[in-house]
Coordinates of C-alpha atoms in Angstrom, one line a residue:
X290 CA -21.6 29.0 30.0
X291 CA -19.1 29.1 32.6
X292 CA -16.8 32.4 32.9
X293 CA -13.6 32.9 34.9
X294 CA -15.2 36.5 35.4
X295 CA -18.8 38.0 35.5
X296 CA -19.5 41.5 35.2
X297 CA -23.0 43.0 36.3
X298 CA -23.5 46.4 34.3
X299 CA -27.6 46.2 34.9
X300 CA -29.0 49.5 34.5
X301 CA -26.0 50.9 32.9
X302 CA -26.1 53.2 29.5
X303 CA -23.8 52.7 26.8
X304 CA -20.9 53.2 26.9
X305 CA -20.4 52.3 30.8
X306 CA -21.3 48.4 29.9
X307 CA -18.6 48.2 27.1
X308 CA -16.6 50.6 29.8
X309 CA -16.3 48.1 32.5
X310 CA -15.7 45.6 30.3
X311 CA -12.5 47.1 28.7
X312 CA -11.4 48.0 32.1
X313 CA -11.9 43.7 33.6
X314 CA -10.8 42.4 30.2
X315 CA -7.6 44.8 31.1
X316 CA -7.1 42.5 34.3
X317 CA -7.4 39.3 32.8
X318 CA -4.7 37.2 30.8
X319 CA -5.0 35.8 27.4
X320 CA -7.3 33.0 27.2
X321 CA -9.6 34.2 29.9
X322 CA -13.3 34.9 29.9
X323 CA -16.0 37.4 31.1
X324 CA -19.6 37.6 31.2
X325 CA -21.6 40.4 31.0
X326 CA -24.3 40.7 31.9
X327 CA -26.6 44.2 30.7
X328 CA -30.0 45.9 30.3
X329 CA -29.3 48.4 28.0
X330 CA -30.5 46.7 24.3
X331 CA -28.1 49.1 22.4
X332 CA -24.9 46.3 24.4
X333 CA -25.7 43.9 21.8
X334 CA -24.3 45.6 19.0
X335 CA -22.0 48.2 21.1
X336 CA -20.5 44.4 22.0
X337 CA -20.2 43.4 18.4
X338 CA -18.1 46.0 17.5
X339 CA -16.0 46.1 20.7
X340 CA -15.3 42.6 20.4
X341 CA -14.0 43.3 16.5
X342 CA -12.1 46.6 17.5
X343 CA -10.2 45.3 20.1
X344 CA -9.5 41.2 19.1
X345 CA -11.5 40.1 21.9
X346 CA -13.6 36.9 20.8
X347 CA -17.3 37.5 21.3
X348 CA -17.8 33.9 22.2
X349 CA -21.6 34.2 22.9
X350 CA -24.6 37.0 23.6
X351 CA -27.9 35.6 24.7
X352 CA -30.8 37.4 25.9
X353 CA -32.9 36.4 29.4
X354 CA -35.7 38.3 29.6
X355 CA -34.5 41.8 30.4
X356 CA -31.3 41.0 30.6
X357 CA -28.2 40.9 28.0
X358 CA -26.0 38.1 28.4
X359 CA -22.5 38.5 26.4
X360 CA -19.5 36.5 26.9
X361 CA -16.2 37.4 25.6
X362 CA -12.7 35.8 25.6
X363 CA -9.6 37.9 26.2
X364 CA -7.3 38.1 23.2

């Protein structure tokens, strides 16, 4: 899937993956979308919730070998 922004947090700990993605979903308008990708297995329910806390569509999370792919769409 195609994103207007991607965000590498590889080797990141919660909660700087969710973190970074606050803080670029913050810079985006409504409508936009980020992927994120992450290596810390604990982002794939950390995203579930962010996304349901803060109105931000989780549009898609996917996994690539070691990495966590999740994309999200700005409220």
């Amino acid at each position: 899937m195609n994103a207007d922004r991607e965000l590498d947090t590889r080797g990141l700990n919660c909660p700087l993956p969710i973190l970074k993605a606050k803080k670029a979903l913050s810079e985006m308008t409504s409508g936009q979308t980020i992927k994120v990708i992450a290596t810390d297995a604990g982002s794939v329910r950390d995203f579930v919730a962010f996304a349901k806390q803060t109105g931000n569509e989780l549009l898609e999370q996917t996994t690539e070998g070691k990495d966590y792919i999740h994309v999200l769409k700005r409220k």
